[in-house]
Structures are given as structure tokens and as C-alpha cells.
Amino acid sequence: MAVVEELLRSESDGAISFGNHKLSNKQKVEDFRHAGDLLKVKTYNEITKLEKNGMFLYESVPGTSVLHFQENEAGVEFVVEGDEDAQITIGLTDDTEYEVFVDGKSIGTMKTGLGGKLSLSVELEAAGEVTVKIVQV
């Protein structure tokens, strides 16, 4: 498994990778510029949190490492790694229905509320890493 040593980085395909679930002490990177946006990440073994332009975008409990996180008009896609099963919350569009895929399999549709947050659980303890894709229905 590969953690993100620099805590937050831009990838050549336009995605970002962030978080380090192996850290025992909280670390952060602020004012990281990517594709015209300002990003901030806080991460360690208990929580990983990402903000974009001051708004909530991603949070996991316990902390995770996220690779190739890509947003588009239809949703988000990323690979998440961790040592334990994790609860992930993603900031999306308010009051919108999404289909959620974990490791290529649909786990059903979910609707965001007024805050635009969608929460899901991923089993990482046995797998180590899984692909997550969230697509607007």
C-alpha cells in the first residue's frame, strides 16, 4: 500500500492524491493550488479531511490515504486505502440522487440532503484498498 508522503499532490491526469493513514500525529497542508482551486488537507491515523475553496469535500474516520481523486459534473471517483474499515463522507450536490459503486459493484443509490453530504462505509481491513465511484443518477 502506498501512502501520500507529501500529504497532498496533483497527479498528471488532473486528479489529486491526499492523506496518510499511517501518521500518528495530525498534519496538514493549506493553500495548495490545483486546477484553479485552493485545497486544504488534515490527516493522520484517526481522520482524513479535505476542503476545496473553504468547503467540505471529503472526510474519513479513521484516516485514509486517497489516490487519484477525480471530480466531474456527474460525481467522483477515487481509490481509498486504510488499515481499518472506514466511514467516508463526500460533499456533493444538495438534494441529488447518486449510485455508489465499491470495487466495481453497485451498493445502491443514495440521496444527499440539503447539506449535499453522502456517507458510505468501505471494508478496508481485509482488502487494504478499494475503488469508489459515485455517479449522479
Coordinates of N, CA, C and O in Angstrom, one line a residue:
M1 N 0.8 -1.2 0.0 CA 0.0 0.0 0.0 C 0.9 1.2 0.0 O 1.9 1.3 0.6
A2 N 0.4 2.3 -0.7 CA 1.2 3.5 -0.8 C 0.5 4.7 -0.2 O -0.7 5.0 -0.5
V3 N 1.1 5.2 0.8 CA 0.5 6.4 1.4 C 1.0 7.6 0.6 O 1.9 7.5 -0.2
V4 N 0.4 8.8 0.9 CA 0.8 10.0 0.1 C 1.8 10.7 1.1 O 1.4 11.5 2.0
E5 N 3.1 10.5 0.8 CA 4.1 11.1 1.7 C 4.0 12.6 1.8 O 4.2 13.2 2.9
E6 N 3.7 13.3 0.7 CA 3.6 14.8 0.7 C 2.3 15.3 1.2 O 2.0 16.5 1.2
L7 N 1.4 14.4 1.6 CA 0.1 14.7 2.2 C -1.0 15.1 1.1 O -2.2 14.8 1.3
L8 N -0.5 15.9 0.1 CA -1.5 16.3 -1.0 C -0.6 16.6 -2.2 O 0.4 17.3 -2.1
R9 N -1.0 16.0 -3.3 CA -0.3 16.2 -4.6 C -1.2 16.2 -5.8 O -2.3 15.5 -5.7
S10 N -0.8 16.9 -6.8 CA -1.5 16.8 -8.1 C -1.0 15.7 -8.9 O 0.2 15.5 -8.9
E11 N -1.8 15.0 -9.6 CA -1.4 13.9 -10.5 C -1.4 14.4 -11.9 O -2.1 15.4 -12.3
S12 N -0.7 13.7 -12.8 CA -0.5 14.1 -14.2 C -1.9 14.0 -15.0 O -2.0 14.7 -16.0
D13 N -2.8 13.2 -14.5 CA -4.1 13.1 -15.2 C -5.1 14.1 -14.7 O -6.3 14.0 -15.0
G14 N -4.7 15.1 -13.8 CA -5.6 16.1 -13.3 C -6.3 15.7 -12.0 O -7.0 16.5 -11.4
A15 N -6.1 14.5 -11.5 CA -6.6 14.1 -10.2 C -5.7 14.6 -9.1 O -4.6 15.2 -9.4
I16 N -6.1 14.4 -7.9 CA -5.3 14.6 -6.7 C -5.2 13.4 -5.9 O -6.1 12.5 -5.9
S17 N -4.1 13.3 -5.1 CA -4.0 12.2 -4.1 C -3.7 12.9 -2.8 O -3.0 13.9 -2.8
F18 N -4.2 12.4 -1.7 CA -4.1 13.1 -0.4 C -4.2 12.1 0.7 O -4.8 11.0 0.6
G19 N -3.8 12.5 1.9 CA -4.0 11.7 3.1 C -2.8 10.8 3.4 O -2.2 10.3 2.5
N20 N -2.7 10.5 4.7 CA -1.7 9.5 5.1 C -2.2 8.8 6.4 O -2.1 9.4 7.5
H21 N -2.8 7.7 6.2 CA -3.4 6.9 7.3 C -2.4 6.3 8.3 O -2.8 5.7 9.3
K22 N -1.1 6.4 8.0 CA -0.1 5.8 8.8 C 0.5 6.8 9.9 O 1.2 6.4 10.8
L23 N 0.2 8.1 9.8 CA 0.7 9.1 10.7 C 0.1 9.0 12.1 O -1.2 8.8 12.2
S24 N 0.9 9.1 13.1 CA 0.3 9.0 14.5 C 0.0 10.4 15.0 O -0.8 10.5 16.0
N25 N 0.5 11.5 14.4 CA 0.2 12.8 14.8 C -0.4 13.6 13.6 O 0.0 13.4 12.5
K26 N -1.4 14.5 13.9 CA -2.1 15.2 12.9 C -1.1 16.1 12.1 O -0.3 16.8 12.7
Q27 N -1.3 16.1 10.8 CA -0.5 17.0 10.0 C -1.5 17.7 8.9 O -2.5 17.1 8.7
K28 N -1.1 18.8 8.4 CA -1.9 19.4 7.4 C -1.1 20.2 6.4 O 0.0 20.5 6.6
V29 N -1.8 20.4 5.2 CA -1.3 21.2 4.2 C -2.4 22.2 3.8 O -3.5 21.8 3.6
E30 N -2.1 23.5 3.8 CA -3.0 24.5 3.5 C -2.6 25.3 2.2 O -1.4 25.2 1.8
D31 N -3.6 25.9 1.6 CA -3.3 26.8 0.4 C -2.6 26.1 -0.7 O -1.7 26.6 -1.3
F32 N -3.0 24.8 -1.0 CA -2.5 24.1 -2.1 C -3.3 24.4 -3.3 O -4.5 24.1 -3.3
R33 N -2.7 24.9 -4.3 CA -3.4 25.2 -5.6 C -3.4 24.1 -6.5 O -2.4 23.4 -6.8
H34 N -4.6 23.8 -7.0 CA -4.8 22.7 -8.0 C -6.0 23.1 -8.9 O -7.1 23.3 -8.4
A35 N -5.8 23.2 -10.2 CA -6.8 23.4 -11.2 C -7.6 24.6 -10.9 O -8.9 24.6 -11.0
G36 N -7.0 25.7 -10.4 CA -7.7 26.9 -10.0 C -8.4 26.9 -8.7 O -9.1 27.9 -8.3
D37 N -8.3 25.8 -7.9 CA -8.9 25.7 -6.6 C -7.9 25.7 -5.5 O -6.7 25.5 -5.8
L38 N -8.3 26.1 -4.3 CA -7.5 26.1 -3.2 C -7.9 25.0 -2.3 O -9.0 24.9 -1.8
L39 N -6.9 24.1 -2.0 CA -7.2 22.9 -1.2 C -6.5 22.9 0.1 O -5.5 23.5 0.3
K40 N -7.1 22.2 1.1 CA -6.6 22.1 2.4 C -6.8 20.6 2.9 O -8.0 20.1 2.8
V41 N -5.8 20.0 3.4 CA -6.0 18.6 3.9 C -5.4 18.5 5.3 O -4.4 19.2 5.7
K42 N -6.2 17.8 6.2 CA -5.7 17.4 7.5 C -5.8 15.9 7.6 O -6.8 15.3 7.2
T43 N -4.7 15.3 8.1 CA -4.7 13.8 8.1 C -3.8 13.2 9.2 O -2.9 13.8 9.6
Y44 N -4.2 12.1 9.6 CA -3.5 11.2 10.4 C -4.3 9.9 10.6 O -5.3 9.7 9.9
N45 N -3.8 9.0 11.5 CA -4.5 7.7 11.5 C -5.9 7.7 12.0 O -6.7 6.8 11.8
E46 N -6.4 8.8 12.6 CA -7.8 8.8 13.2 C -8.8 9.5 12.2 O -10.0 9.2 12.3
I47 N -8.3 10.4 11.4 CA -9.2 11.1 10.5 C -8.4 11.7 9.3 O -7.3 12.1 9.4
T48 N -9.1 11.8 8.1 CA -8.5 12.5 7.0 C -9.6 13.4 6.5 O -10.8 13.0 6.3
K49 N -9.3 14.7 6.3 CA -10.3 15.6 5.9 C -9.8 16.5 4.8 O -8.6 17.0 4.9
L50 N -10.6 16.8 3.7 CA -10.2 17.6 2.6 C -11.2 18.7 2.4 O -12.4 18.4 2.4
E51 N -10.7 19.9 2.2 CA -11.6 21.0 1.9 C -11.2 21.6 0.5 O -10.0 21.6 0.2
K52 N -12.1 22.1 -0.2 CA -11.8 22.8 -1.5 C -12.5 24.2 -1.5 O -13.7 24.3 -1.3
N53 N -11.7 25.2 -1.6 CA -12.2 26.6 -1.6 C -13.0 26.8 -0.3 O -14.0 27.5 -0.3
G54 N -12.5 26.3 0.8 CA -13.1 26.5 2.1 C -14.4 25.7 2.4 O -15.0 25.8 3.4
M55 N -14.8 24.8 1.4 CA -16.0 24.0 1.6 C -15.6 22.5 1.8 O -14.6 22.0 1.2
F56 N -16.4 21.8 2.5 CA -16.2 20.4 2.8 C -16.2 19.6 1.5 O -17.1 19.8 0.7
L57 N -15.3 18.6 1.4 CA -15.2 17.8 0.2 C -15.1 16.3 0.5 O -15.8 15.5 -0.1
Y58 N -14.3 15.9 1.6 CA -14.1 14.5 1.9 C -13.7 14.4 3.4 O -12.9 15.2 3.9
E59 N -14.2 13.4 4.0 CA -13.8 13.0 5.4 C -13.9 11.5 5.6 O -14.8 10.9 5.1
S60 N -12.9 11.0 6.2 CA -12.9 9.6 6.6 C -12.5 9.4 8.0 O -11.6 10.1 8.5
V61 N -13.2 8.4 8.7 CA -12.9 8.0 10.0 C -12.8 6.5 10.1 O -13.8 5.9 9.7
P62 N -11.7 5.9 10.4 CA -10.4 6.5 10.7 C -9.8 7.1 9.5 O -10.4 7.1 8.4
G63 N -8.6 7.6 9.6 CA -7.9 8.2 8.5 C -7.6 7.3 7.4 O -7.5 6.1 7.6
T64 N -7.5 7.8 6.1 CA -7.3 7.0 5.0 C -6.3 7.7 4.1 O -6.0 8.9 4.3
S65 N -5.8 7.0 3.1 CA -5.0 7.6 2.0 C -5.8 7.5 0.8 O -6.4 6.4 0.5
V66 N -5.9 8.6 0.0 CA -6.8 8.6 -1.2 C -6.0 8.9 -2.4 O -5.2 9.9 -2.4
L67 N -6.1 8.0 -3.4 CA -5.4 8.1 -4.6 C -6.3 8.4 -5.8 O -7.4 7.9 -5.9
H68 N -5.8 9.3 -6.7 CA -6.5 9.6 -7.9 C -7.9 10.0 -7.7 O -8.8 9.6 -8.4
F69 N -8.1 11.0 -6.8 CA -9.5 11.5 -6.5 C -9.8 12.5 -7.7 O -9.1 13.4 -7.9
Q70 N -10.9 12.2 -8.4 CA -11.3 13.0 -9.5 C -12.8 13.3 -9.4 O -13.6 12.5 -9.1
E71 N -13.0 14.6 -9.6 CA -14.4 15.1 -9.6 C -14.8 15.5 -11.0 O -14.0 15.9 -11.8
N72 N -16.1 15.3 -11.4 CA -16.6 15.8 -12.6 C -18.1 16.2 -12.4 O -18.6 16.0 -11.3
E73 N -18.8 16.6 -13.4 CA -20.1 17.1 -13.2 C -21.1 15.9 -12.8 O -22.1 16.2 -12.2
A74 N -20.7 14.7 -13.0 CA -21.5 13.5 -12.7 C -21.2 12.9 -11.3 O -22.1 12.2 -10.8
G75 N -20.1 13.2 -10.7 CA -19.8 12.7 -9.4 C -18.3 12.7 -9.1 O -17.6 13.5 -9.6
V76 N -17.8 11.6 -8.4 CA -16.4 11.5 -8.0 C -16.0 10.0 -8.2 O -16.8 9.1 -8.1
E77 N -14.7 9.9 -8.3 CA -14.1 8.5 -8.3 C -12.7 8.6 -7.7 O -12.0 9.6 -7.9
F78 N -12.4 7.5 -6.9 CA -11.1 7.5 -6.2 C -10.8 6.1 -5.7 O -11.6 5.2 -5.7
V79 N -9.5 5.9 -5.3 CA -9.1 4.7 -4.7 C -8.8 5.1 -3.2 O -8.1 6.1 -3.0
V80 N -9.3 4.3 -2.3 CA -9.1 4.6 -0.9 C -8.3 3.5 -0.2 O -8.6 2.3 -0.5
E81 N -7.3 3.8 0.6 CA -6.5 2.8 1.3 C -6.6 3.1 2.8 O -6.7 4.2 3.2
G82 N -6.5 2.0 3.6 CA -6.5 2.1 5.0 C -6.2 0.8 5.7 O -6.3 -0.3 5.0
D83 N -6.0 0.9 7.0 CA -5.7 -0.3 7.8 C -7.0 -0.9 8.4 O -7.0 -2.1 8.8
E84 N -8.0 -0.1 8.5 CA -9.3 -0.5 9.1 C -10.4 -0.1 8.2 O -10.3 0.8 7.4
D85 N -11.6 -0.7 8.4 CA -12.8 -0.3 7.7 C -13.1 1.2 8.0 O -12.8 1.6 9.2
A86 N -13.6 1.9 7.1 CA -13.7 3.3 7.2 C -15.1 3.8 6.9 O -15.8 3.3 6.0
Q87 N -15.5 4.9 7.6 CA -16.8 5.6 7.2 C -16.3 6.9 6.5 O -15.5 7.6 6.9
I88 N -16.8 7.0 5.2 CA -16.4 8.1 4.4 C -17.6 9.0 4.1 O -18.7 8.5 3.8
T89 N -17.4 10.3 4.2 CA -18.4 11.3 3.8 C -17.9 12.2 2.7 O -16.8 12.7 2.8
I90 N -18.7 12.3 1.7 CA -18.3 13.1 0.5 C -19.2 14.3 0.4 O -20.5 14.1 0.5
G91 N -18.7 15.5 0.0 CA -19.5 16.7 -0.2 C -19.9 16.7 -1.7 O -19.0 16.8 -2.6
L92 N -21.2 16.6 -2.0 CA -21.7 16.6 -3.4 C -22.8 17.7 -3.5 O -22.9 18.5 -2.7
T93 N -23.6 17.5 -4.6 CA -24.7 18.5 -4.8 C -25.8 18.2 -3.9 O -26.2 17.1 -3.6
D94 N -26.4 19.3 -3.4 CA -27.6 19.2 -2.5 C -28.8 18.5 -3.1 O -29.0 18.6 -4.3
D95 N -29.5 17.7 -2.3 CA -30.8 17.1 -2.7 C -30.7 16.4 -4.1 O -31.5 16.6 -5.0
T96 N -29.7 15.5 -4.3 CA -29.4 14.8 -5.5 C -29.2 13.3 -5.3 O -28.7 12.9 -4.2
E97 N -29.7 12.5 -6.2 CA -29.5 11.0 -6.0 C -28.3 10.5 -6.8 O -28.0 11.0 -7.9
Y98 N -27.6 9.6 -6.1 CA -26.3 9.1 -6.7 C -26.3 7.6 -6.6 O -26.9 7.0 -5.6
E99 N -25.7 6.9 -7.5 CA -25.5 5.5 -7.4 C -24.0 5.3 -7.0 O -23.1 6.0 -7.5
V100 N -23.8 4.4 -6.0 CA -22.5 4.3 -5.4 C -22.0 2.9 -5.8 O -22.6 1.9 -5.6
F101 N -20.7 2.9 -6.3 CA -20.0 1.6 -6.6 C -18.8 1.5 -5.8 O -18.0 2.4 -5.6
V102 N -18.6 0.3 -5.2 CA -17.4 0.0 -4.4 C -16.8 -1.3 -5.1 O -17.4 -2.3 -5.2
D103 N -15.5 -1.1 -5.5 CA -14.8 -2.2 -6.3 C -15.6 -2.7 -7.5 O -15.7 -3.9 -7.7
G104 N -16.3 -1.8 -8.2 CA -17.0 -2.1 -9.4 C -18.4 -2.6 -9.2 O -19.1 -2.8 -10.2
K105 N -18.8 -2.8 -8.0 CA -20.1 -3.3 -7.7 C -21.0 -2.3 -7.1 O -20.6 -1.6 -6.1
S106 N -22.2 -2.1 -7.6 CA -23.2 -1.2 -7.1 C -23.6 -1.6 -5.7 O -24.0 -2.7 -5.4
I107 N -23.6 -0.6 -4.7 CA -24.1 -0.9 -3.4 C -25.4 -0.2 -3.2 O -26.0 -0.1 -2.1
G108 N -26.0 0.4 -4.3 CA -27.3 1.0 -4.3 C -27.2 2.5 -4.6 O -26.2 3.1 -4.8
T109 N -28.4 3.1 -4.5 CA -28.5 4.6 -4.7 C -28.7 5.2 -3.3 O -29.3 4.7 -2.4
M110 N -28.2 6.5 -3.2 CA -28.3 7.3 -2.0 C -28.6 8.7 -2.4 O -28.2 9.1 -3.5
K111 N -29.3 9.4 -1.6 CA -29.7 10.8 -1.9 C -29.1 11.7 -0.9 O -29.1 11.4 0.3
T112 N -28.5 12.8 -1.4 CA -27.9 13.8 -0.4 C -29.1 14.7 0.1 O -30.1 14.8 -0.6
G113 N -28.8 15.2 1.2 CA -29.8 16.2 1.8 C -29.5 17.6 1.4 O -28.7 17.8 0.4
L114 N -29.9 18.5 2.2 CA -29.7 20.0 1.9 C -28.2 20.3 2.1 O -27.7 21.2 1.4
G115 N -27.5 19.6 2.9 CA -26.0 19.8 3.0 C -25.2 19.2 1.9 O -24.0 19.5 1.8
G116 N -25.8 18.3 1.1 CA -25.1 17.7 0.0 C -24.1 16.6 0.4 O -23.3 16.2 -0.4
K117 N -24.2 16.1 1.6 CA -23.3 15.1 2.1 C -23.8 13.7 1.8 O -25.0 13.4 2.0
L118 N -22.9 12.8 1.4 CA -23.2 11.4 1.2 C -22.3 10.6 2.0 O -21.0 10.8 1.9
S119 N -22.8 9.6 2.8 CA -21.9 8.8 3.6 C -22.0 7.4 3.2 O -23.0 6.9 2.9
L120 N -20.8 6.7 3.3 CA -20.8 5.3 3.0 C -19.7 4.6 3.8 O -18.8 5.3 4.3
S121 N -19.8 3.3 4.0 CA -18.7 2.6 4.6 C -18.0 1.7 3.6 O -18.6 1.2 2.7
V122 N -16.7 1.6 3.8 CA -15.8 0.7 3.0 C -15.1 -0.2 3.9 O -14.6 0.1 4.9
E123 N -15.0 -1.5 3.4 CA -14.3 -2.5 4.2 C -12.8 -2.5 3.7 O -12.5 -3.0 2.6
L124 N -11.9 -2.0 4.5 CA -10.5 -1.9 4.1 C -9.6 -2.9 4.9 O -8.5 -3.2 4.4
E125 N -10.1 -3.4 6.0 CA -9.3 -4.2 6.9 C -8.7 -5.4 6.2 O -7.5 -5.7 6.2
A126 N -9.6 -6.1 5.4 CA -9.1 -7.3 4.7 C -8.6 -6.9 3.3 O -7.6 -7.5 2.8
A127 N -9.2 -5.9 2.6 CA -8.8 -5.6 1.2 C -7.6 -4.7 1.2 O -6.8 -4.7 0.2
G128 N -7.4 -3.8 2.1 CA -6.3 -2.8 2.1 C -6.7 -1.6 1.2 O -6.5 -0.4 1.7
E129 N -7.3 -1.8 0.0 CA -7.7 -0.6 -0.8 C -8.9 -1.0 -1.6 O -9.1 -2.2 -2.0
V130 N -9.8 0.0 -1.9 CA -10.9 -0.3 -2.8 C -11.1 0.9 -3.7 O -10.7 2.1 -3.3
T131 N -11.8 0.7 -4.8 CA -12.1 1.8 -5.7 C -13.5 2.2 -5.4 O -14.4 1.4 -5.2
V132 N -13.8 3.5 -5.3 CA -15.1 4.1 -5.0 C -15.5 5.0 -6.2 O -14.7 5.8 -6.6
K133 N -16.7 4.8 -6.7 CA -17.2 5.7 -7.8 C -18.6 6.1 -7.4 O -19.5 5.2 -7.1
I134 N -18.9 7.3 -7.4 CA -20.2 7.9 -7.1 C -20.7 8.7 -8.3 O -20.1 9.6 -8.7
V135 N -21.8 8.2 -8.8 CA -22.3 8.8 -10.1 C -23.8 9.3 -9.9 O -24.6 8.6 -9.4
Q136 N -24.0 10.6 -10.4 CA -25.3 11.1 -10.3 C -26.3 10.3 -11.1 O -26.0 10.0 -12.3
V137 N -27.5 10.0 -10.6 CA -28.5 9.2 -11.3 C -29.3 10.2 -12.2 O -29.7 11.2 -11.8

